[in-house]
Amino acid sequence: MDLPDFPWDSLAPAKERASSFVSPDPAQGEGIVDLSVGTPVDSTPEVVQTALREAADAPGYPQTWGTPDLREGIAQWFARRRGAPGVDPAGVLPTVGSKELVAWLPTLLGLTAGDTVAFPRVAYPTYDVGARIAGATPFAADATTAFGPTTRASAPKLLWLNTPSNPTGKVLGVEHLAKVVAWARERGVVVASDECYAELDWRTEEARGEGYDSLPTTPSILDPRVTGGSHEGLLAVYSTSKQSNLAGYRAAFVAGDPALVGRLLEVRKHAGMIVPWPVQRALLAAVGDDAHVAAQREIYRARREVLRPALEGFGLRIDDSEAGLYLWASAGEPSRVTVDRLAQRGILVAPGDFYGAAGEQHVRVALTATDQRIAMAAARLAAGPAS
């Protein structure tokens, strides 16, 4: 199996440099402000912690498929939060975090050598890794035209979408999604949409458009305006790690075509890929409570409003960044140069080349640091560009 090196290992020198930062200015603090990863730092909501504690006595094996009330709760969440009514609970499956599902989906679908897995040119590295684990061919493309004339035999077997994008924060609209789905269905392509940042939409109501102007979430692949009323060939992947600070719980799910979900379920039963019972109960609590999500979104909004102008004042241009936990920033130079300049200020960010060659002049800056550390980062950036 030909897997790439784990990209974050290459950040060790920059991390060491940032960790040694010292300033006489108390506002700048000391040591590293790590904005390189999207790891939540705020507390897990009490409603979720309570559900976990109440399910702590779990001597038996949980259901791989998830309990009926969990699957129904997720279906209701799609209707209430994502503008996607009609999700069949039979087409819902809890997963051990979303990264696990992304990495193993090609294998679970039976893809192998000779099959192609497509994903965006600037993308989360695990789409590529998942193709390699299955022995399939990874293919980076931003438009269906990149595949040229295709038939059912020559088209990719699996097409990943990521909206909102990690790392760019770009959001795909309903019309775009509908065109992709129509193209894929003509060729028998499974479309999987990774939507785990959907609740963190920073666009204005006018920019969201009809149907989403009153929802703080981005369009789903399961929206009836996208699907034409059928979820055939479609999967939406979602994680509560970001919206609910549950990265440590590994609480996520996939939903869509019941036939596809049934195929995943059969393999997962044999492989023992089961979400623990207490986590299933916590997941149900998370998707059933909107108040904590709204509160967390406002925390990130406030951090974003501090960090974005500070980065721009440092000389970085912010591109896309319409939604999600990151600012996609560029100084018009190789990303590693920008990483090093920020490390001199004690700030660690992720280089855009982690996400493909098309990102090599950008850096990804996470909002996942405490208010205090975000304020320190802004103070350091205001001290002026480092050469």
Coordinates of C-alpha atoms in Angstrom, one line a residue:
M1 CA 0.0 0.0 0.0
D2 CA 1.5 3.3 -1.1
L3 CA 0.6 5.9 1.5
P4 CA 2.0 9.4 1.7
D5 CA 3.9 10.6 4.7
F6 CA 1.7 12.0 7.5
P7 CA 1.7 15.7 6.6
W8 CA 1.7 17.2 10.0
D9 CA 5.1 15.5 10.8
S10 CA 6.7 18.0 8.4
L11 CA 5.6 20.9 10.7
A12 CA 7.9 19.9 13.5
P13 CA 10.6 22.6 12.8
A14 CA 8.0 25.4 12.5
K15 CA 6.3 24.2 15.7
E16 CA 9.6 24.3 17.6
R17 CA 10.3 27.8 16.3
A18 CA 6.8 29.0 17.3
S19 CA 7.0 27.4 20.7
S20 CA 10.1 29.4 21.6
F21 CA 8.3 32.8 21.0
V22 CA 8.9 35.4 23.7
S23 CA 7.8 39.0 23.7
P24 CA 8.2 41.8 26.2
D25 CA 4.6 42.8 25.4
P26 CA 2.2 41.0 27.8
A27 CA -0.6 41.2 25.2
Q28 CA 1.4 39.0 23.0
G29 CA 2.0 36.3 25.6
E30 CA 4.7 33.6 25.3
G31 CA 4.9 30.3 23.5
I32 CA 3.0 28.9 20.6
V33 CA -0.5 29.8 19.4
D34 CA -1.3 26.6 17.5
L35 CA -3.8 27.4 14.7
S36 CA -2.7 24.5 12.5
V37 CA -5.3 21.9 13.4
G38 CA -9.1 22.0 13.8
T39 CA -9.2 20.5 17.3
P40 CA -12.0 22.0 19.4
V41 CA -10.8 23.6 22.7
D42 CA -14.2 24.5 24.3
S43 CA -16.1 22.3 26.7
T44 CA -18.4 19.5 25.5
P45 CA -22.0 20.8 26.0
E46 CA -23.6 19.7 29.3
V47 CA -26.6 18.2 27.5
V48 CA -24.2 15.8 25.7
Q49 CA -22.1 15.0 28.8
T50 CA -25.3 14.2 30.7
A51 CA -26.4 11.8 28.0
L52 CA -23.0 10.1 28.1
R53 CA -23.1 9.6 31.8
E54 CA -26.6 8.2 31.8
A55 CA -25.6 5.6 29.3
A56 CA -22.4 4.6 31.1
D57 CA -23.7 1.3 32.2
A58 CA -23.3 -0.5 28.9
P59 CA -22.5 -4.2 29.4
G60 CA -23.9 -5.5 26.1
Y61 CA -22.9 -5.0 22.5
P62 CA -24.4 -2.0 20.8
Q63 CA -26.1 -2.1 17.4
T64 CA -23.9 -1.4 14.5
W65 CA -26.8 0.2 12.7
G66 CA -27.6 2.4 15.6
T67 CA -30.8 2.4 17.6
P68 CA -34.1 3.3 15.8
D69 CA -34.5 6.5 17.8
L70 CA -30.9 7.6 16.9
R71 CA -31.5 7.0 13.2
E72 CA -34.8 8.8 13.4
G73 CA -33.2 11.7 15.4
I74 CA -30.6 12.1 12.6
A75 CA -33.3 12.1 9.9
Q76 CA -35.2 14.8 11.8
W77 CA -32.0 16.8 12.1
F78 CA -31.6 16.8 8.3
A79 CA -35.2 18.0 8.0
R80 CA -34.9 20.7 10.7
R81 CA -31.3 21.9 10.1
R82 CA -30.3 21.1 6.6
G83 CA -33.4 21.7 4.5
A84 CA -33.5 17.9 3.7
P85 CA -36.8 16.3 4.7
G86 CA -37.4 12.8 3.6
V87 CA -34.2 11.2 4.8
D88 CA -35.1 7.5 5.5
P89 CA -33.9 6.3 8.9
A90 CA -33.1 3.1 7.1
G91 CA -30.5 5.1 5.2
V92 CA -28.7 6.4 8.3
L93 CA -25.7 4.8 9.9
P94 CA -23.6 6.1 12.9
T95 CA -19.8 6.0 12.3
V96 CA -16.7 6.2 14.5
G97 CA -16.0 9.8 13.6
S98 CA -16.1 11.0 10.0
K99 CA -12.5 10.5 9.1
E100 CA -12.9 6.7 9.6
L101 CA -15.7 6.7 7.1
V102 CA -13.8 8.9 4.6
A103 CA -10.8 6.6 4.8
W104 CA -12.7 3.4 4.4
L105 CA -15.6 4.3 2.2
P106 CA -14.0 3.1 -1.1
T107 CA -13.1 -0.2 0.5
L108 CA -16.6 -0.6 2.1
L109 CA -18.1 0.0 -1.4
G110 CA -15.9 -2.7 -2.9
L111 CA -13.7 -0.5 -5.0
T112 CA -10.4 -1.9 -6.0
A113 CA -7.5 -1.7 -8.6
G114 CA -8.8 -0.2 -11.8
D115 CA -11.5 1.9 -10.1
T116 CA -11.1 5.7 -9.7
V117 CA -12.0 7.8 -6.7
A118 CA -12.3 11.5 -7.4
F119 CA -12.1 14.5 -5.0
P120 CA -11.4 18.2 -5.2
R121 CA -7.9 19.5 -6.2
V122 CA -7.6 21.3 -2.9
A123 CA -8.9 18.8 -0.3
Y124 CA -8.6 17.0 3.0
P125 CA -5.8 14.4 2.4
T126 CA -7.9 11.5 3.6
Y127 CA -9.9 11.3 0.4
D128 CA -6.7 10.4 -1.4
V129 CA -5.6 8.1 1.4
G130 CA -9.0 6.2 1.2
A131 CA -8.5 5.6 -2.5
R132 CA -5.0 4.2 -1.9
I133 CA -6.2 1.9 1.0
A134 CA -8.7 0.3 -1.4
G135 CA -6.0 0.0 -4.1
A136 CA -8.0 2.4 -6.3
T137 CA -6.7 5.3 -8.3
P138 CA -7.0 8.8 -6.7
F139 CA -8.0 11.6 -9.1
A140 CA -8.1 15.3 -8.1
A141 CA -10.6 17.4 -10.1
D142 CA -12.7 20.5 -9.5
A143 CA -15.2 19.9 -12.3
T144 CA -16.8 17.0 -14.1
T145 CA -15.3 18.3 -17.3
A146 CA -11.9 17.2 -16.0
F147 CA -12.8 13.6 -16.7
G148 CA -13.4 14.3 -20.4
P149 CA -16.0 12.2 -22.3
T150 CA -17.0 9.4 -19.9
T151 CA -19.2 6.3 -20.0
R152 CA -20.3 4.2 -17.1
A153 CA -17.2 2.1 -17.6
S154 CA -14.7 5.0 -17.7
A155 CA -16.3 7.3 -15.1
P156 CA -15.0 7.3 -11.5
K157 CA -16.8 4.9 -9.2
L158 CA -16.9 7.4 -6.3
L159 CA -16.9 11.2 -6.4
W160 CA -16.2 13.1 -3.2
L161 CA -17.6 16.6 -2.6
N162 CA -16.6 18.7 0.4
T163 CA -18.9 21.5 1.2
P164 CA -18.1 23.6 3.1
S165 CA -14.6 22.8 2.1
N166 CA -11.7 21.9 4.4
P167 CA -9.4 23.9 3.9
T168 CA -10.9 26.6 1.7
G169 CA -14.3 27.2 3.3
K170 CA -15.9 27.3 -0.1
V171 CA -19.6 26.5 -0.2
L172 CA -21.3 24.7 -3.1
G173 CA -24.7 26.0 -4.0
V174 CA -27.9 24.0 -4.7
E175 CA -27.6 24.5 -8.5
H176 CA -24.0 23.3 -8.6
L177 CA -24.8 20.2 -6.5
A178 CA -27.8 19.4 -8.7
K179 CA -25.7 19.5 -11.8
V180 CA -23.1 17.2 -10.3
V181 CA -25.8 14.7 -9.1
A182 CA -27.4 14.6 -12.6
W183 CA -24.0 14.0 -14.2
A184 CA -23.1 11.2 -11.7
R185 CA -26.5 9.5 -12.1
E186 CA -26.1 9.3 -15.9
R187 CA -22.9 7.4 -15.3
G188 CA -23.6 5.3 -12.2
V189 CA -21.2 7.3 -10.0
V190 CA -21.7 7.3 -6.2
V191 CA -21.5 10.9 -4.9
A192 CA -20.4 11.3 -1.3
S193 CA -20.6 14.8 0.2
D194 CA -18.5 15.6 3.3
E195 CA -20.5 18.3 5.0
C196 CA -19.1 18.3 8.6
Y197 CA -18.7 22.1 8.8
A198 CA -22.3 22.9 7.6
E199 CA -23.5 24.5 10.8
L200 CA -20.7 27.1 10.6
D201 CA -21.9 29.3 7.7
W202 CA -20.6 32.9 7.8
R203 CA -22.4 34.1 4.8
T204 CA -25.2 36.7 4.9
E205 CA -28.8 35.5 4.5
E206 CA -28.9 37.1 1.0
A207 CA -25.8 35.1 0.0
R208 CA -27.2 31.9 1.3
G209 CA -30.2 32.1 -1.1
E210 CA -33.7 30.9 -1.0
G211 CA -34.4 28.1 1.4
Y212 CA -31.2 28.8 3.4
D213 CA -31.7 32.5 4.1
S214 CA -33.2 31.6 7.5
L215 CA -30.9 28.7 8.2
P216 CA -27.3 29.1 9.5
T217 CA -26.3 25.9 7.6
T218 CA -25.1 25.2 4.1
P219 CA -26.9 23.2 1.4
S220 CA -26.8 19.4 1.6
I221 CA -26.5 16.8 -1.1
L222 CA -29.7 15.4 0.2
D223 CA -31.7 18.6 -0.4
P224 CA -34.7 17.7 -2.6
R225 CA -33.8 20.5 -5.0
V226 CA -30.5 18.6 -5.5
T227 CA -31.8 15.1 -5.5
G228 CA -35.1 15.5 -7.4
G229 CA -36.7 13.6 -4.5
S230 CA -34.5 10.5 -4.6
H231 CA -31.4 9.7 -2.6
E232 CA -30.3 7.0 -5.0
G233 CA -26.5 7.0 -5.3
L234 CA -26.0 9.7 -2.7
L235 CA -24.3 9.8 0.7
A236 CA -24.0 12.7 3.1
V237 CA -21.2 12.5 5.7
Y238 CA -21.5 14.5 8.9
S239 CA -19.5 14.9 12.2
T240 CA -20.6 16.5 15.5
S241 CA -16.9 17.1 16.3
K242 CA -17.1 20.7 15.1
Q243 CA -20.6 21.8 15.9
S244 CA -20.6 20.2 19.4
N245 CA -17.0 19.9 20.5
L246 CA -17.2 16.1 20.3
A247 CA -13.9 15.3 18.6
G248 CA -13.0 13.1 21.5
Y249 CA -16.2 11.1 21.3
R250 CA -15.8 10.1 17.6
A251 CA -19.5 10.7 16.9
A252 CA -20.5 11.0 13.3
F253 CA -22.9 9.5 10.7
V254 CA -23.5 8.9 7.1
A255 CA -27.0 9.1 5.5
G256 CA -28.6 8.9 2.1
D257 CA -29.3 6.0 -0.2
P258 CA -30.7 3.1 1.9
A259 CA -29.3 0.6 -0.5
L260 CA -25.8 2.0 -0.3
V261 CA -26.0 2.4 3.5
G262 CA -27.1 -1.3 3.7
R263 CA -24.0 -2.3 1.8
L264 CA -21.8 -0.4 4.3
L265 CA -23.7 -1.9 7.2
E266 CA -23.1 -5.4 6.1
V267 CA -19.4 -5.0 5.9
R268 CA -19.2 -3.0 9.2
K269 CA -21.1 -5.8 11.0
H270 CA -18.5 -8.3 10.0
A271 CA -15.6 -5.9 10.8
G272 CA -16.9 -4.8 14.2
M273 CA -17.0 -1.2 13.2
I274 CA -19.5 -0.1 15.9
V275 CA -20.1 3.2 17.6
P276 CA -20.1 2.6 21.4
W277 CA -23.5 2.7 23.1
P278 CA -22.7 5.7 25.4
V279 CA -21.5 7.6 22.3
Q280 CA -24.7 6.8 20.4
R281 CA -26.7 8.2 23.2
A282 CA -24.5 11.3 23.3
L283 CA -24.9 11.7 19.5
L284 CA -28.6 11.6 19.8
A285 CA -28.5 14.4 22.4
A286 CA -26.2 16.4 20.2
V287 CA -28.4 16.3 17.1
G288 CA -31.5 17.0 19.1
D289 CA -30.3 20.2 20.8
D290 CA -29.9 23.3 18.6
A291 CA -29.1 25.8 21.4
H292 CA -25.6 24.6 22.1
V293 CA -24.7 24.7 18.4
A294 CA -25.9 28.3 18.1
A295 CA -23.9 29.2 21.2
Q296 CA -20.7 27.6 19.8
R297 CA -21.2 29.2 16.4
E298 CA -21.2 32.6 18.0
I299 CA -18.0 31.8 19.9
Y300 CA -16.3 30.9 16.6
R301 CA -17.8 34.0 15.0
A302 CA -16.2 36.3 17.6
R303 CA -12.8 34.6 17.2
R304 CA -13.1 34.9 13.4
E305 CA -13.8 38.6 13.7
V306 CA -10.7 39.1 15.8
L307 CA -8.4 36.9 13.7
R308 CA -9.4 37.8 10.1
P309 CA -8.5 41.6 10.2
A310 CA -5.3 40.8 12.1
L311 CA -4.2 38.4 9.3
E312 CA -5.2 41.0 6.7
G313 CA -3.2 43.6 8.5
F314 CA -0.2 41.3 8.4
G315 CA -0.4 41.3 4.6
L316 CA -2.5 38.1 4.0
R317 CA -5.4 37.9 1.6
I318 CA -8.4 35.9 2.7
D319 CA -9.9 33.8 -0.1
D320 CA -13.3 31.9 0.1
S321 CA -13.6 31.2 3.8
E322 CA -17.4 31.4 3.5
A323 CA -18.0 28.7 6.2
G324 CA -16.2 26.4 8.5
L325 CA -13.5 26.6 11.1
Y326 CA -10.6 28.0 9.0
L327 CA -9.4 31.1 7.2
W328 CA -7.8 30.3 3.8
A329 CA -5.1 33.0 3.5
S330 CA -2.4 33.8 1.0
A331 CA 0.5 36.2 0.8
G332 CA 1.2 35.3 -2.8
E333 CA 4.2 33.3 -1.9
P334 CA 5.0 29.6 -1.2
S335 CA 3.0 28.4 1.7
R336 CA 6.0 27.2 3.7
V337 CA 7.5 30.7 3.5
T338 CA 4.3 32.1 5.1
V339 CA 4.3 29.3 7.7
D340 CA 7.9 30.3 8.7
R341 CA 7.1 34.0 8.9
L342 CA 4.1 33.3 11.2
A343 CA 6.1 30.8 13.3
Q344 CA 8.5 33.7 14.0
R345 CA 5.5 35.4 15.6
G346 CA 4.8 32.3 17.6
I347 CA 1.8 31.3 15.4
L348 CA 1.6 27.8 13.8
V349 CA -0.6 27.4 10.8
A350 CA -1.0 24.6 8.2
P351 CA 0.6 25.0 4.8
G352 CA -1.7 24.8 1.8
D353 CA 0.5 22.2 0.2
F354 CA -1.0 19.7 2.7
Y355 CA -4.2 19.8 0.7
G356 CA -2.7 19.5 -2.8
A357 CA -0.4 21.3 -5.2
A358 CA -3.2 23.8 -6.0
G359 CA -3.0 25.1 -2.4
E360 CA 0.7 25.7 -2.3
Q361 CA 0.4 29.5 -2.1
H362 CA -2.1 29.5 0.8
V363 CA -2.1 28.6 4.5
R364 CA -5.0 27.3 6.6
V365 CA -5.6 29.2 9.8
A366 CA -7.8 27.5 12.4
L367 CA -10.2 29.3 14.7
T368 CA -9.8 26.6 17.3
A369 CA -7.8 28.3 20.1
T370 CA -9.1 29.9 23.2
D371 CA -10.3 33.6 23.1
Q372 CA -7.1 34.4 25.0
R373 CA -4.8 32.7 22.5
I374 CA -6.6 34.2 19.6
A375 CA -6.2 37.7 21.1
M376 CA -2.5 37.0 21.6
A377 CA -2.2 35.9 17.9
A378 CA -3.9 39.2 16.8
A379 CA -1.5 41.2 19.0
R380 CA 1.5 39.4 17.5
L381 CA 0.3 40.0 14.0
A382 CA -0.3 43.7 14.7
A383 CA 3.4 44.0 15.6
G384 CA 4.1 44.0 11.9
P385 CA 5.2 41.5 9.2
A386 CA 8.2 39.3 10.0
S387 CA 10.7 39.1 7.3

